[in-house]
Coordinates of C-alpha atoms in Angstrom, one line a residue:
M95 CA -43.0 -97.7 -3.2
V96 CA -45.2 -94.6 -2.8
Q97 CA -42.5 -93.7 0.1
E98 CA -39.5 -93.8 -2.5
L99 CA -41.3 -91.6 -4.8
V100 CA -42.2 -89.1 -1.9
I101 CA -38.4 -89.7 -0.8
A102 CA -37.0 -88.7 -4.5
L103 CA -39.1 -85.8 -4.6
V104 CA -38.1 -84.1 -1.7
A105 CA -34.8 -84.4 -2.8
V106 CA -35.5 -82.9 -6.0
I107 CA -37.0 -80.3 -4.5
A108 CA -34.2 -79.8 -1.7
G109 CA -31.8 -80.1 -4.5
C110 CA -33.8 -76.9 -7.0
V111 CA -33.8 -74.8 -4.0
A112 CA -29.4 -74.9 -2.9
Y113 CA -28.7 -74.4 -6.6
A114 CA -31.4 -71.8 -6.3
M115 CA -29.7 -70.2 -3.4
A116 CA -26.2 -71.0 -4.7
A117 CA -27.0 -69.0 -8.2
A118 CA -28.7 -66.5 -7.0
R119 CA -27.6 -63.3 -7.5
V120 CA -28.9 -59.2 -6.5
V121 CA -27.0 -56.9 -8.3
K122 CA -28.2 -52.9 -6.5
Q123 CA -29.3 -49.9 -8.5
Y124 CA -25.6 -48.4 -8.7
E125 CA -23.5 -51.7 -9.4
R126 CA -23.2 -53.2 -12.5
G127 CA -22.3 -57.2 -12.9
V128 CA -19.3 -58.6 -14.7
V129 CA -19.4 -62.6 -15.1
L130 CA -16.4 -64.5 -15.5
R131 CA -17.6 -68.1 -16.8
L132 CA -14.6 -70.2 -16.3
G133 CA -12.6 -67.6 -16.8
R134 CA -13.4 -65.8 -19.6
L135 CA -16.0 -62.8 -19.9
H136 CA -19.3 -63.9 -20.6
D137 CA -20.5 -60.9 -23.2
Q138 CA -23.4 -60.0 -21.2
V139 CA -23.3 -57.1 -17.9
R140 CA -25.7 -58.0 -15.4
P141 CA -28.3 -54.6 -15.1
P142 CA -29.1 -54.2 -11.5
G143 CA -31.7 -56.4 -10.0
F144 CA -32.1 -60.5 -9.4
T145 CA -29.7 -62.5 -11.8
M146 CA -28.7 -66.1 -11.8
I147 CA -25.0 -67.3 -12.6
V148 CA -23.8 -71.7 -12.4
P149 CA -22.7 -72.3 -9.4
G150 CA -18.9 -73.2 -9.6
V151 CA -18.5 -72.6 -13.4
D152 CA -19.5 -68.7 -12.9
R153 CA -18.0 -65.7 -11.0
L154 CA -19.7 -62.7 -10.5
R155 CA -17.9 -58.8 -9.7
K156 CA -20.0 -56.3 -8.8
V157 CA -18.4 -52.9 -9.9
N158 CA -19.6 -49.5 -8.4
M159 CA -20.3 -46.8 -10.9
Q160 CA -20.8 -44.1 -8.5
I161 CA -18.7 -40.9 -8.4
V162 CA -15.6 -41.8 -6.2
T163 CA -14.3 -39.0 -4.1
M164 CA -10.7 -39.3 -3.5
P165 CA -8.0 -37.2 -2.3
V166 CA -4.8 -37.2 -3.3
P167 CA -1.8 -36.9 -0.9
A168 CA -0.1 -33.7 -0.5
Q169 CA 2.9 -33.4 -2.6
D170 CA 6.3 -31.7 -1.9
G171 CA 7.4 -30.1 -5.3
I172 CA 9.7 -26.9 -6.7
T173 CA 7.5 -24.7 -9.2
R174 CA 9.1 -23.0 -12.4
D175 CA 10.3 -19.9 -10.5
N176 CA 12.5 -22.5 -7.3
V177 CA 9.9 -22.0 -4.7
T178 CA 9.5 -25.0 -2.9
V179 CA 6.2 -25.9 -2.0
R180 CA 3.5 -28.5 -0.8
V181 CA 0.2 -29.0 -2.7
D182 CA -2.7 -31.4 -1.6
A183 CA -6.0 -31.9 -4.1
V184 CA -8.8 -34.0 -4.3
I185 CA -10.3 -35.8 -7.4
Y186 CA -13.8 -36.7 -8.4
F187 CA -14.4 -40.2 -11.0
K188 CA -16.6 -42.5 -11.8
V189 CA -16.7 -46.0 -13.8
V190 CA -18.5 -45.9 -16.9
D191 CA -17.1 -49.3 -18.1
A192 CA -17.9 -52.3 -16.1
A193 CA -16.0 -54.9 -17.6
S194 CA -12.9 -52.4 -18.6
A195 CA -12.4 -51.3 -15.0
V196 CA -12.3 -55.5 -14.0
I197 CA -10.1 -56.6 -16.8
Q198 CA -7.8 -54.0 -18.5
V199 CA -6.8 -52.7 -14.9
E200 CA -6.2 -55.1 -11.6
D201 CA -7.2 -52.0 -9.2
Y202 CA -8.5 -49.2 -10.9
R203 CA -9.1 -47.1 -7.7
F204 CA -5.1 -47.3 -6.5
A205 CA -4.3 -46.6 -10.6
V206 CA -6.0 -43.5 -10.3
S207 CA -5.1 -42.5 -6.8
Q208 CA -1.2 -42.9 -7.9
M209 CA -1.6 -41.2 -11.8
A210 CA -3.2 -38.2 -9.7
Q211 CA -0.2 -38.2 -7.8
T212 CA 2.4 -38.1 -10.2
S213 CA 0.5 -35.4 -12.3
L214 CA -0.1 -33.4 -9.5
R215 CA 3.8 -33.4 -9.0
S216 CA 4.1 -32.7 -13.0
I217 CA 2.0 -29.7 -12.9
I218 CA 3.9 -28.1 -9.6
G219 CA 7.0 -28.3 -12.0
K220 CA 5.5 -26.6 -14.9
S221 CA 3.8 -24.0 -13.5
D222 CA 4.8 -20.9 -11.6
L223 CA 4.0 -19.7 -7.5
D224 CA 1.8 -16.9 -9.0
D225 CA 0.1 -19.4 -11.3
L226 CA -0.4 -22.1 -8.5
L227 CA -2.0 -19.0 -6.4
S228 CA -4.4 -17.0 -8.5
D229 CA -4.9 -19.2 -11.7
R230 CA -5.8 -22.4 -10.1
E231 CA -8.7 -22.9 -12.7
K232 CA -6.2 -23.5 -15.6
L233 CA -3.8 -26.1 -13.4
N234 CA -7.0 -27.9 -12.4
Q235 CA -8.0 -28.2 -16.0
G236 CA -5.0 -29.0 -17.3
L237 CA -4.4 -31.7 -14.6
E238 CA -7.7 -33.4 -15.3
L239 CA -6.5 -33.9 -18.8
M240 CA -3.5 -35.1 -17.7
I241 CA -5.0 -37.9 -15.2
D242 CA -8.1 -38.4 -18.0
S243 CA -6.0 -39.8 -20.6
P244 CA -4.7 -43.3 -19.3
A245 CA -7.8 -43.7 -17.2
V246 CA -10.2 -43.7 -20.5
G247 CA -8.4 -47.2 -21.3
W248 CA -9.5 -48.5 -17.7
G249 CA -13.5 -47.7 -18.1
V250 CA -12.7 -44.3 -15.2
Q251 CA -13.8 -41.3 -16.7
I252 CA -12.1 -37.9 -14.5
D253 CA -15.4 -35.9 -13.7
R254 CA -13.2 -32.9 -11.4
V255 CA -10.1 -32.4 -10.1
E256 CA -9.4 -29.7 -7.3
I257 CA -6.4 -28.4 -5.7
K258 CA -7.0 -27.9 -2.1
D259 CA -3.9 -26.0 -0.6
V260 CA -0.8 -24.3 -1.2
S261 CA 1.9 -24.9 1.5
L262 CA 4.0 -22.4 1.9
P263 CA 7.5 -21.8 3.5
E264 CA 7.7 -19.3 6.7
T265 CA 9.9 -17.2 4.5
M266 CA 8.1 -17.0 1.6
K267 CA 4.6 -15.8 3.2
R268 CA 6.3 -12.9 5.0
S269 CA 8.0 -11.8 1.7
M270 CA 4.7 -12.0 0.3
A271 CA 3.0 -10.2 3.3
R272 CA 5.7 -7.4 2.7
Q273 CA 5.4 -7.2 -0.9
A274 CA 1.3 -7.0 -0.5
E275 CA 2.2 -4.3 2.1
A276 CA 4.8 -2.0 0.0
D277 CA 1.5 -2.5 -3.3
R278 CA -0.9 -1.0 -1.1
E279 CA 1.1 1.7 0.4
R280 CA 2.3 2.5 -3.5
R281 CA -1.6 2.8 -4.5
A282 CA -2.9 4.8 -1.4
R283 CA 0.2 7.2 -2.1
V284 CA -1.3 7.8 -6.0
I285 CA -5.0 8.3 -4.6
N286 CA -3.4 10.9 -1.9
A287 CA -1.4 12.9 -4.7
D288 CA -4.3 12.5 -7.1
A289 CA -6.9 14.1 -4.6
E290 CA -3.9 16.8 -3.7
L291 CA -4.0 17.5 -7.8
Q292 CA -7.4 18.0 -8.2
A293 CA -8.1 19.7 -4.9
S294 CA -5.4 22.4 -6.4
K295 CA -7.4 22.8 -9.0
K296 CA -10.4 23.3 -7.5
L297 CA -8.4 26.0 -5.3
A298 CA -6.9 27.5 -8.2
Q299 CA -10.4 27.6 -9.8
A300 CA -12.0 29.3 -6.4
A301 CA -9.3 31.5 -6.4
Q302 CA -10.1 33.0 -10.0
Q303 CA -13.5 33.4 -9.1
M304 CA -13.1 34.8 -5.8
S305 CA -10.7 37.7 -7.7
T306 CA -13.7 38.9 -10.0
Q307 CA -15.5 39.8 -6.3
P308 CA -13.2 40.8 -4.1
A309 CA -16.4 40.9 -1.0
A310 CA -16.6 37.2 -1.9
L311 CA -13.2 36.8 0.3
Q312 CA -14.6 38.4 3.5
L313 CA -17.5 36.6 3.3
R314 CA -15.3 33.1 3.1
L315 CA -13.6 34.2 6.0
L316 CA -16.9 35.0 7.7
Q317 CA -17.8 31.6 7.2
T318 CA -14.6 29.9 8.6
V319 CA -15.1 32.2 12.2
V320 CA -18.7 30.8 12.4
A321 CA -17.3 26.9 11.6
V322 CA -14.7 27.3 14.0
A323 CA -16.9 29.1 16.6
A324 CA -19.4 26.2 16.1
E325 CA -17.0 23.7 17.4
K326 CA -16.7 25.2 20.7
N327 CA -13.2 25.4 20.9
S328 CA -11.6 27.5 23.2
T329 CA -9.3 28.7 20.8
L330 CA -10.2 30.2 18.1
V331 CA -8.2 30.7 14.8
L332 CA -8.9 33.9 12.5
P333 CA -6.8 33.0 8.9
F334 CA -5.2 37.3 8.1
P335 CA -5.6 37.9 4.5
V336 CA -3.0 38.3 2.5
E337 CA -4.4 41.3 0.7
L338 CA -3.8 43.2 4.0
L339 CA 0.0 42.4 4.3
R340 CA 0.2 43.7 0.4
F341 CA -1.1 46.5 1.1
L342 CA 1.0 47.5 4.7
E343 CA 3.9 46.4 2.2
R344 CA 2.9 49.3 -0.8
A345 CA 2.1 51.7 2.0
Q346 CA 5.4 51.3 3.5
Q347 CA 7.1 51.7 -0.2
G348 CA 5.6 54.7 -0.9
Q349 CA 6.5 56.4 2.8
Q350 CA 10.2 57.6 2.8
P351 CA 12.1 56.3 5.4
P352 CA 13.0 58.3 8.6
G353 CA 16.1 59.5 9.6
V354 CA 17.5 59.9 6.1
S355 CA 21.6 61.8 6.9
G356 CA 22.3 65.1 5.6
A357 CA 24.7 63.6 2.8
Q358 CA 21.9 61.1 1.6
Q359 CA 19.5 64.2 1.2
G360 CA 22.1 66.7 -0.4
A361 CA 25.0 68.6 0.1
G362 CA 25.9 69.6 4.2
P363 CA 26.3 73.0 5.0
A364 CA 28.7 75.2 3.6
A365 CA 32.2 76.3 5.3
G366 CA 31.6 79.5 6.7
E367 CA 27.8 78.9 7.2
Q368 CA 26.7 80.6 10.5
G369 CA 24.7 78.9 12.8
A370 CA 23.2 75.5 12.6
P371 CA 19.1 74.3 12.9
E372 CA 18.2 73.4 16.2
R373 CA 17.8 69.5 16.4
D374 CA 15.8 67.6 18.7
G375 CA 17.7 65.2 21.3
T376 CA 17.2 62.0 19.3
V377 CA 20.8 60.5 19.3
E378 CA 21.0 58.7 16.1
P379 CA 22.5 55.2 15.6
G380 CA 26.6 55.5 15.3
A381 CA 26.4 58.8 17.6
E382 CA 28.3 56.8 20.3
R383 CA 31.2 55.9 17.6
L384 CA 31.4 59.1 16.4
G385 CA 31.8 61.0 19.4
Q386 CA 34.3 59.0 20.4
D387 CA 36.6 59.3 17.2
R388 CA 38.4 62.7 16.6
P389 CA 37.3 64.2 13.0
L390 CA 39.7 63.9 10.5
A391 CA 41.4 67.0 8.6
G392 CA 39.4 68.6 6.3
Q393 CA 36.4 66.2 6.4
D394 CA 32.4 67.6 7.0
V395 CA 30.8 66.5 9.6
P396 CA 27.0 66.3 9.6
D397 CA 25.0 68.7 11.4
R398 CA 22.7 65.9 13.1
F399 CA 26.4 65.0 14.5
M400 CA 26.6 68.9 15.9
T401 CA 25.5 71.0 19.2
E402 CA 25.0 74.8 18.8
Q403 CA 27.7 74.5 21.9
P404 CA 31.5 76.1 21.3
L405 CA 34.6 73.6 22.8
A406 CA 35.5 75.0 25.6
G407 CA 39.1 75.5 27.1
P408 CA 40.2 73.7 30.5
G409 CA 39.2 75.8 33.0
P410 CA 40.2 76.3 36.8
G411 CA 38.8 74.0 39.4
P412 CA 38.3 70.1 39.2
A413 CA 36.5 69.0 36.1
P414 CA 32.7 68.0 36.7
E415 CA 31.7 64.2 36.7
F416 CA 28.5 64.6 35.0
G417 CA 27.2 67.1 32.5
P418 CA 28.5 68.7 29.4
D419 CA 31.5 70.4 30.9
A420 CA 32.9 66.7 32.1
L421 CA 33.7 66.5 27.9
P422 CA 37.5 66.2 27.5
A423 CA 38.9 69.2 25.7
Y424 CA 41.2 69.2 22.1
E425 CA 42.9 71.7 20.8
P426 CA 41.7 71.5 16.8
E427 CA 43.7 70.8 13.9
P428 CA 45.2 73.8 12.7
E429 CA 43.8 73.4 8.9
L430 CA 40.1 73.0 10.2
P431 CA 38.8 76.9 9.7
P432 CA 37.6 78.3 13.4
E433 CA 34.0 78.3 12.0
R434 CA 33.7 74.9 12.0
R435 CA 34.7 74.0 15.0
R436 CA 32.0 72.2 16.5
S437 CA 32.0 70.1 19.7
E438 CA 31.0 66.5 19.3
P439 CA 28.5 64.8 21.9
F440 CA 29.1 62.3 24.4
T441 CA 26.6 59.5 25.6
R442 CA 28.0 57.9 29.1
H443 CA 26.4 54.7 29.8

C-alpha cells in the first residue's frame, strides 16, 4: 500500500515538473511577449523575465523592441529636371506596440522595407538634382514622414531616414566638373579685377601725394634701386623718370630747329645783289636732286644751293674726271639776268 502511494507521488511530481518545463518561458530585457490563447490575443503583453503559459493552449511570440537598422536597396529614378540618378538610403525604426506588430501586419520588417523603397522612388521624382546633392536634410525629413504615416498602424516608429549616396552618370559628372571650374574661374577673375581697382586707387593717391613733394620721387627711385640690388641679380633695372622726358621735350620745342631754308626765314636776295654769304660745306637734304635738275626760268634758287664760282664754259682739252671742272656746262636761259647766273653743286656718289 505504501509502495503504491510512493509511486503515485513520484508520478505527480514528474508530471508537475514536465508541465512547468512546458509552460515556462523567459522573455529577454529587449523583448516583449505576445500571448495568443486559442488563436485570440491575450490582453496582457508579457514583460521581460520569467513567465508561464498554458501548454497546448497558449502560444507566445517574442517581439524585438530594439532599434533596427535596415538598408534600403539602391533605387533608379529620374529627377524632376530629367536627370537619371541612383539613390540608396538607410532607415532606423523600432517597434513601440508589440501586439500591433504581430496582429496588424504579417511581417513588419518586410513591410517597412517595401514602404521605404517606394517612398524613396517618389522622393527622387519630386526633387531636383541640386536638392538631392545639397539639400538632403529636407529630403530626409520628407522621406521619414512618408514612411512613418503607414507604419504607425503597424506599431512601428520611424526614428530616422538618411540618404547615403547619389550616383550620377559619367557625362553628368563631367558637366558638373566643368561648371564648377568655370564658376571658380569667374570668381578668380572678379577678385583679380577688384584687386586691380583697389591698387589703382592707391597708386593714384600715392601719385597725388608725391606730386606735392618732387623729392619723394627721387627717394622712391633710390629705394627701388636698393631693393633690386638686394636680390643679387646680374641685371639692374633702373626706372627712368617720365618728368625728365617731358623736360627734354619742352626744351626741344623751345629751341629753333636747325637747317631752316631761306624761304622760310624771309625773302631771298633781291635780283641784282652782288655776292652771297659764304656757306659751309654742308650739303642740305635735297641738294643732290636740285643739282641734277635745271632751274626754271624766272625761278629764284635759294642761296644755300648756290656757289660763288661762275659757270665755266667748255675749254680746250678733255674734261677732267673729278673736280669742279668736271661739271657739265649749260647755256643760261635768255630771260635770266647775268647777275643771277650761278652754278649748281654736283655731288658724285
